[in-house]
Amino acid sequence: MSRVLVTGATGFIAGHAIEELIRNGHEVRGTVRSLRDPARVEHLHRIADALGGHLDLVEADLSRETGWDEAVAGREYVLHMASPFPATPPRDEAELVRPAVDGTRRVLAASAWAGVRRVVMTSSLAAVSAARSRAGDRRRTEEDWSDPDRIAPYAKSKTLAERAAWSFAADHPGLELAVINPGLVLGPVQHAASGTSVSLVRRLLGREIPAVPELGFAPVDVRDVARAHRLAMEAPHAAGRRYICAGDNVWFGDIARILDEEFGPQGYRVPRRRMPYWMLWTAGRFDREVRLGLDFVGSAEHVSAEKAVRELGWSMRPVRETLVDTGRSLAELGLVRPRRAERSAA
Ligand code: NAP
């Protein structure tokens, strides 16, 4: 059993990481920005209680110095997951970049000072392949880096934060660093407020978009991402390595088809029509999130998770299982409803 700190415990991935750690006998502390709203962390206590594990939560904000020394005290490992991941990009990129980069330095500095053995940082494919072009169908590996000068604010925040982490680790050889670079993380949500990435499935099941743009993703199940973090924490040889955790390209249209096959018979009306480029371009004039997607239309996300498979013994469940479990959890939490039910409620 090890004593582990998980930063950003309220997050979608962190909830599953905490569950994975407790299930495997580790003692967990989590950081949250504020403990004032018990509803935001209720699911975590429920999970810990159900597994008979230990969980305590402390306050720490990436933008502040306070709280981090207390958070890391007595910890052998830190899973650094906290980072701003808003559904819509802010007007000022510094709102993402600053807490991501400065916060990462704060977490690492406190960890080095406290004698933490290893930090496993949650980076992203955004730090690997965010600047891919329509023509760029080369398979990306851990050797690849996004160019921070050519990418959207969120991808820039992840790229610069991961760079800052490696640079800190190079200057502090006593502290081991391993990095996980997940693709688009989907899978069951544990509570109603979670998951920017899952909003893609929620929008499809809720028919919030009329048609499906030709966008490619490298999806991965949140439970597999949680396991990858634990494996990277436990495996001695993972120190100093980054690991891509994502499957091969899946088109938005394939995601819609799988959801339609599974949830269509239950009364959901999942859009299947392909969205023409002009429609996306027009929507992008009013919606900055859509505008950011324009560069990627028609481009597939080809990456290799072979290193994680080989070195960590990691594996991924099939994307259909992930999508079905995502949809079911959204329905169970009342975050999506079949059209039939909506009509009779009206
Ligand atoms: P999430 O649900 O939005 O979780 C983000 C967490 O970071 C939340 O706990 C949030 O706290 C915390 N946070 C944000 N700003 C903070 C600040 N200034 N100080 C302290 N905590 C702060 O997102 P997620 O999907 O679980 O993502 C977790 C990590 O995985 C992030 O580093 C993200 O970049 C990375 N990632 C996600 C995906 C994906 O598809 N989901 C893919 C690749 C990488 P609050 O609850 O207080 O806001």
Coordinates of C-alpha atoms and ligand atoms in Angstrom, one line a residue:
M1 CA 0.0 0.0 0.0
S2 CA 1.3 3.5 -0.9
R3 CA 0.2 6.9 0.1
V4 CA -0.9 8.8 -3.0
L5 CA -2.0 12.4 -3.7
V6 CA -4.4 13.0 -6.6
T7 CA -4.7 16.7 -7.6
G8 CA -8.0 18.0 -9.0
A9 CA -10.0 15.3 -7.2
T10 CA -13.4 16.6 -8.5
G11 CA -12.4 15.9 -12.1
F12 CA -13.8 13.3 -14.4
I13 CA -10.5 11.3 -14.7
A14 CA -9.5 11.9 -11.1
G15 CA -12.7 10.3 -9.8
H16 CA -11.8 7.1 -11.6
A17 CA -8.2 7.3 -10.7
I18 CA -9.2 7.5 -7.0
E19 CA -11.4 4.5 -7.5
E20 CA -8.6 2.6 -9.2
L21 CA -6.1 3.4 -6.5
I22 CA -8.4 2.5 -3.6
R23 CA -9.4 -0.7 -5.3
N24 CA -5.7 -1.6 -5.5
G25 CA -5.1 -1.0 -1.9
H26 CA -3.6 2.5 -2.0
E27 CA -4.4 5.2 0.5
V28 CA -5.6 8.4 -1.2
R29 CA -5.6 12.1 -0.5
G30 CA -7.1 14.4 -3.0
T31 CA -6.9 18.2 -3.6
V32 CA -9.9 20.3 -4.4
R33 CA -10.1 24.0 -5.0
S34 CA -12.8 24.4 -2.3
L35 CA -14.4 22.1 0.2
R36 CA -17.3 24.5 0.7
D37 CA -19.7 22.5 -1.5
P38 CA -20.0 18.9 -0.2
A39 CA -22.1 17.9 -3.2
R40 CA -19.0 18.2 -5.5
V41 CA -17.2 15.5 -3.6
E42 CA -20.0 13.3 -2.3
H43 CA -19.4 10.7 -5.1
L44 CA -15.8 10.3 -4.0
H45 CA -16.7 9.5 -0.4
R46 CA -19.3 7.1 -1.7
I47 CA -16.7 5.3 -3.8
A48 CA -14.2 5.2 -1.0
D49 CA -16.8 3.9 1.5
A50 CA -18.1 1.3 -0.9
L51 CA -14.5 0.0 -1.4
G52 CA -13.7 0.2 2.3
G53 CA -10.8 2.5 1.5
H54 CA -9.2 5.6 2.9
L55 CA -9.8 9.1 1.3
D56 CA -9.1 12.5 2.7
L57 CA -9.5 15.8 0.9
V58 CA -7.6 19.1 1.3
E59 CA -7.8 22.5 -0.4
A60 CA -5.2 23.7 -2.9
D61 CA -5.6 25.9 -6.0
L62 CA -3.1 25.8 -8.9
S63 CA -3.0 29.6 -8.9
R64 CA -2.0 29.9 -5.3
E65 CA 1.0 28.9 -3.2
T66 CA -1.0 27.9 -0.2
G67 CA -2.0 24.3 0.5
W68 CA 0.4 22.4 -1.6
D69 CA 3.0 21.7 1.1
E70 CA 0.3 20.3 3.4
A71 CA -1.2 18.3 0.5
V72 CA 2.0 16.5 -0.5
A73 CA 3.2 15.9 3.1
G74 CA 3.9 12.3 3.8
R75 CA 3.0 11.2 0.2
E76 CA 5.1 8.7 -1.8
Y77 CA 3.3 9.4 -5.1
V78 CA 1.4 12.3 -6.7
L79 CA -0.9 11.9 -9.6
H80 CA -1.1 15.5 -11.0
M81 CA -4.4 15.7 -12.8
A82 CA -5.6 19.2 -12.0
S83 CA -5.6 21.6 -15.0
P84 CA -8.2 24.0 -16.4
F85 CA -10.3 22.2 -19.0
P86 CA -13.2 24.4 -19.9
A87 CA -15.9 23.5 -22.4
T88 CA -15.4 26.8 -24.2
P89 CA -12.0 28.5 -24.6
P90 CA -11.5 31.7 -22.7
R91 CA -10.8 35.0 -24.6
D92 CA -7.5 35.3 -22.8
E93 CA -5.4 32.2 -23.2
A94 CA -3.4 33.1 -20.0
E95 CA -6.5 32.0 -18.0
L96 CA -5.6 28.4 -19.1
V97 CA -1.9 28.6 -19.6
R98 CA -0.9 30.3 -16.3
P99 CA -2.6 27.9 -13.9
A100 CA -1.6 24.9 -15.9
V101 CA 2.1 25.8 -16.1
D102 CA 2.6 27.6 -12.8
G103 CA 0.4 25.1 -11.0
T104 CA 2.5 22.2 -12.4
R105 CA 5.6 23.9 -11.1
R106 CA 4.0 24.4 -7.7
V107 CA 3.0 20.8 -7.4
L108 CA 6.4 19.5 -8.5
A109 CA 8.3 21.9 -6.2
A110 CA 6.2 20.9 -3.2
S111 CA 6.7 17.3 -4.2
A112 CA 10.5 17.6 -4.5
W113 CA 10.7 19.4 -1.2
A114 CA 8.5 16.8 0.6
G115 CA 10.5 13.9 -0.7
V116 CA 7.8 12.4 -2.9
R117 CA 9.2 9.5 -4.9
R118 CA 7.3 10.0 -8.2
V119 CA 4.9 12.3 -9.8
V120 CA 2.7 11.0 -12.6
M121 CA 1.4 13.9 -14.6
T122 CA -1.8 13.9 -16.8
S123 CA -0.7 15.6 -20.0
S124 CA -2.7 15.1 -23.2
L125 CA -2.4 14.1 -26.9
A126 CA -2.9 17.9 -27.2
A127 CA 0.8 18.1 -26.2
V128 CA 1.7 15.5 -28.9
S129 CA -0.3 16.1 -32.0
A130 CA -2.4 19.2 -31.7
A131 CA -0.9 20.9 -34.7
R132 CA -1.7 18.1 -37.1
S133 CA -2.9 19.3 -40.5
R134 CA -5.5 17.9 -42.9
A135 CA -2.7 16.2 -44.8
G136 CA -0.9 15.0 -41.7
D137 CA -1.9 11.4 -41.3
R138 CA 1.4 10.2 -40.0
R139 CA 1.1 8.1 -36.8
R140 CA 2.3 10.1 -33.8
T141 CA 4.4 8.7 -31.0
E142 CA 5.8 9.9 -27.7
E143 CA 8.6 11.4 -29.8
D144 CA 6.2 14.0 -31.1
W145 CA 5.5 17.4 -29.6
S146 CA 2.9 20.0 -30.4
D147 CA 4.2 23.4 -31.4
P148 CA 2.8 25.8 -28.7
D149 CA 2.9 28.7 -31.2
R150 CA 0.5 27.1 -33.6
I151 CA -2.2 25.6 -31.4
A152 CA -5.4 26.5 -29.4
P153 CA -5.2 27.8 -25.8
Y154 CA -6.0 24.5 -24.1
A155 CA -3.5 22.5 -26.2
K156 CA -0.9 25.3 -25.5
S157 CA -1.6 25.0 -21.8
K158 CA -1.0 21.3 -21.8
T159 CA 2.1 21.5 -24.0
L160 CA 3.7 24.2 -22.0
A161 CA 2.8 22.5 -18.6
E162 CA 4.3 19.2 -19.7
R163 CA 7.4 21.0 -21.0
A164 CA 7.7 22.8 -17.6
A165 CA 7.4 19.4 -15.8
W166 CA 10.1 17.8 -17.8
S167 CA 12.4 20.8 -17.3
F168 CA 11.7 20.7 -13.5
A169 CA 12.4 17.0 -13.4
A170 CA 15.7 17.5 -15.3
D171 CA 16.8 20.0 -12.5
H172 CA 15.6 17.7 -9.7
P173 CA 16.9 14.2 -10.3
G174 CA 15.7 13.1 -6.8
L175 CA 12.1 13.4 -8.1
E176 CA 10.9 10.9 -10.7
L177 CA 8.4 12.0 -13.4
A178 CA 6.2 9.9 -15.6
V179 CA 3.6 11.4 -18.0
I180 CA 0.4 10.0 -19.4
N181 CA -0.9 11.5 -22.7
P182 CA -4.5 10.5 -23.1
G183 CA -6.6 11.0 -26.2
L184 CA -10.3 11.9 -26.0
V185 CA -11.4 10.5 -22.7
L186 CA -14.9 9.0 -22.6
G187 CA -16.6 6.5 -20.3
P188 CA -19.0 6.4 -17.4
V189 CA -19.5 9.7 -15.5
Q190 CA -19.6 9.3 -11.7
H191 CA -21.6 12.5 -11.0
A192 CA -23.7 15.0 -12.8
A193 CA -21.1 17.8 -13.1
S194 CA -18.3 15.9 -14.7
G195 CA -16.7 15.7 -18.1
T196 CA -15.9 18.3 -20.7
S197 CA -14.9 15.5 -23.1
V198 CA -18.1 13.5 -22.4
S199 CA -20.1 16.5 -23.6
L200 CA -19.5 15.2 -27.1
V201 CA -21.6 12.1 -26.3
R202 CA -24.2 14.1 -24.4
R203 CA -24.6 16.5 -27.3
L204 CA -25.2 13.6 -29.7
L205 CA -27.6 11.8 -27.5
G206 CA -29.4 15.0 -26.7
R207 CA -29.4 15.9 -30.4
E208 CA -27.9 19.3 -29.6
I209 CA -26.2 19.2 -32.9
P210 CA -28.2 18.6 -36.2
A211 CA -25.4 16.8 -38.1
V212 CA -22.0 15.3 -37.5
P213 CA -18.8 17.1 -38.6
E214 CA -16.0 15.1 -40.3
L215 CA -13.7 15.2 -37.3
G216 CA -11.4 12.4 -36.1
F217 CA -10.6 11.5 -32.5
A218 CA -8.3 9.0 -30.7
P219 CA -10.6 8.0 -27.9
V220 CA -9.8 6.1 -24.7
D221 CA -11.9 4.9 -21.8
V222 CA -11.6 6.8 -18.5
R223 CA -11.2 3.5 -16.6
D224 CA -8.2 2.6 -18.8
V225 CA -6.7 6.0 -18.3
A226 CA -7.0 5.6 -14.6
R227 CA -5.3 2.2 -14.8
A228 CA -2.5 3.7 -16.9
H229 CA -1.8 6.2 -14.2
R230 CA -1.6 3.5 -11.6
L231 CA 0.7 1.4 -13.7
A232 CA 2.9 4.3 -14.5
M233 CA 3.1 5.0 -10.7
E234 CA 3.9 1.4 -9.8
A235 CA 6.3 0.3 -12.6
P236 CA 9.9 1.2 -11.7
H237 CA 10.9 1.6 -15.3
A238 CA 8.2 4.2 -16.1
A239 CA 10.3 7.0 -14.6
G240 CA 11.3 9.5 -17.2
R241 CA 8.9 8.3 -19.8
R242 CA 5.7 9.7 -21.4
Y243 CA 3.0 7.3 -22.5
I244 CA 0.3 7.9 -25.1
C245 CA -3.0 6.3 -24.0
A246 CA -5.5 6.3 -26.9
G247 CA -6.9 4.1 -29.6
D248 CA -6.6 4.7 -33.3
N249 CA -8.7 7.2 -35.1
V250 CA -12.5 7.1 -34.8
W251 CA -14.6 9.5 -36.9
F252 CA -17.3 11.5 -35.2
G253 CA -19.7 9.8 -37.6
D254 CA -18.6 6.3 -36.3
I255 CA -19.3 7.5 -32.7
A256 CA -22.8 8.7 -33.8
R257 CA -23.5 5.4 -35.6
I258 CA -22.5 3.3 -32.5
L259 CA -24.7 5.5 -30.2
D260 CA -27.6 5.4 -32.7
E261 CA -27.4 1.6 -32.9
E262 CA -27.4 1.2 -29.2
F263 CA -29.6 4.1 -28.0
G264 CA -31.8 4.7 -31.1
P265 CA -34.1 1.7 -30.2
Q266 CA -34.5 3.3 -26.7
G267 CA -36.0 6.5 -28.2
Y268 CA -32.9 8.7 -28.7
R269 CA -32.6 10.5 -32.0
V270 CA -28.8 10.6 -32.6
P271 CA -27.8 12.7 -35.7
R272 CA -26.2 10.7 -38.5
R273 CA -26.1 13.2 -41.4
R274 CA -22.7 14.5 -42.2
M275 CA -22.3 18.3 -41.6
P276 CA -21.0 20.0 -44.7
Y277 CA -17.9 22.2 -44.2
W278 CA -19.8 25.4 -45.0
M279 CA -22.2 24.7 -42.2
L280 CA -19.4 24.2 -39.7
W281 CA -17.7 27.3 -41.0
T282 CA -20.9 29.4 -40.5
A283 CA -21.4 28.0 -37.0
G284 CA -17.7 28.8 -36.3
R285 CA -18.4 32.5 -36.9
F286 CA -20.6 32.5 -33.8
D287 CA -19.0 29.8 -31.7
R288 CA -15.3 29.9 -30.8
E289 CA -15.3 26.2 -29.8
V290 CA -16.5 25.2 -33.3
R291 CA -14.1 27.6 -34.9
L292 CA -11.2 25.8 -33.3
G293 CA -12.4 22.5 -34.8
L294 CA -12.3 23.9 -38.4
D295 CA -8.6 23.3 -38.8
F296 CA -9.1 19.6 -38.1
V297 CA -12.0 18.8 -40.5
G298 CA -11.1 15.8 -42.5
S299 CA -8.0 15.0 -40.5
A300 CA -7.6 11.7 -38.7
E301 CA -5.9 11.4 -35.3
H302 CA -3.4 8.5 -35.8
V303 CA -1.4 7.7 -32.7
S304 CA 0.3 4.7 -31.2
A305 CA -0.1 3.5 -27.7
E306 CA 2.2 0.6 -28.3
K307 CA 4.8 1.9 -25.8
A308 CA 2.2 1.8 -22.9
V309 CA 1.1 -1.7 -24.0
R310 CA 4.7 -3.0 -24.2
E311 CA 6.2 -1.3 -21.1
L312 CA 3.2 -1.0 -18.7
G313 CA 1.2 -4.0 -19.8
W314 CA -1.6 -1.6 -20.5
S315 CA -4.6 -2.5 -22.6
M316 CA -7.8 -0.7 -23.9
R317 CA -11.3 -1.8 -23.9
P318 CA -13.2 -1.6 -27.3
V319 CA -14.6 1.8 -28.1
R320 CA -18.2 0.5 -28.4
E321 CA -18.1 -0.6 -24.8
T322 CA -16.8 2.9 -23.8
L323 CA -19.5 4.7 -25.7
V324 CA -22.3 2.5 -24.5
D325 CA -21.2 2.9 -20.9
T326 CA -20.8 6.6 -21.3
G327 CA -24.4 6.9 -22.7
R328 CA -25.8 4.6 -20.0
S329 CA -24.2 6.7 -17.2
L330 CA -25.5 9.9 -18.7
A331 CA -29.0 8.5 -18.9
E332 CA -28.8 7.1 -15.3
L333 CA -27.9 10.6 -14.0
G334 CA -30.7 12.2 -16.0
L335 CA -28.2 14.1 -18.1
V336 CA -29.8 12.8 -21.3
R337 CA -33.4 11.6 -22.0
P338 CA -34.9 9.8 -24.9
R339 CA -37.0 12.1 -27.2
R340 CA -40.1 9.9 -26.5
A341 CA -39.8 10.6 -22.7
E342 CA -39.3 14.3 -23.4
R343 CA -42.4 14.5 -25.5
S344 CA -44.6 12.7 -22.9
A345 CA -43.2 14.9 -20.1
A346 CA -44.2 18.0 -22.2
Ligands
NAP1 P1 -12.1 18.0 -15.4 O1 -13.2 17.0 -15.1 O2 -12.5 19.3 -15.9 O3 -11.1 18.1 -14.2 C1 -10.2 19.1 -14.1 C2 -9.8 19.2 -12.7 O4 -8.8 20.3 -12.6 C3 -11.0 19.6 -11.8 O5 -10.9 18.9 -10.5 C4 -10.8 21.1 -11.5 O6 -11.2 21.6 -10.3 C5 -9.2 21.1 -11.5 N1 -8.8 22.5 -11.7 C6 -9.0 23.3 -12.8 N2 -8.4 24.5 -12.5 C7 -7.8 24.4 -11.3 C8 -7.1 25.3 -10.5 N3 -6.8 26.6 -10.9 N4 -6.6 24.9 -9.3 C9 -6.9 23.6 -8.9 N5 -7.6 22.7 -9.6 C10 -8.1 23.1 -10.8 O7 -11.3 17.4 -16.6 P2 -10.7 15.9 -16.8 O8 -11.3 15.5 -18.2 O9 -10.9 15.0 -15.7 O10 -9.2 16.2 -17.0 C11 -8.2 15.9 -16.0 C12 -6.9 16.0 -16.6 O11 -6.8 15.2 -17.8 C13 -6.6 17.5 -17.1 O12 -5.2 17.7 -16.8 C14 -6.8 17.4 -18.5 O13 -6.1 18.4 -19.2 C15 -6.3 16.0 -18.9 N6 -6.9 15.4 -20.1 C16 -8.2 15.2 -20.2 C17 -8.7 14.6 -21.4 C18 -10.2 14.4 -21.7 O14 -10.5 14.1 -22.8 N7 -11.0 14.5 -20.6 C19 -7.8 14.2 -22.4 C20 -6.4 14.4 -22.2 C21 -6.0 15.0 -21.0 P3 -12.7 22.2 -10.2 O15 -13.7 21.1 -10.1 O16 -12.6 23.0 -8.9 O17 -12.9 23.0 -11.4

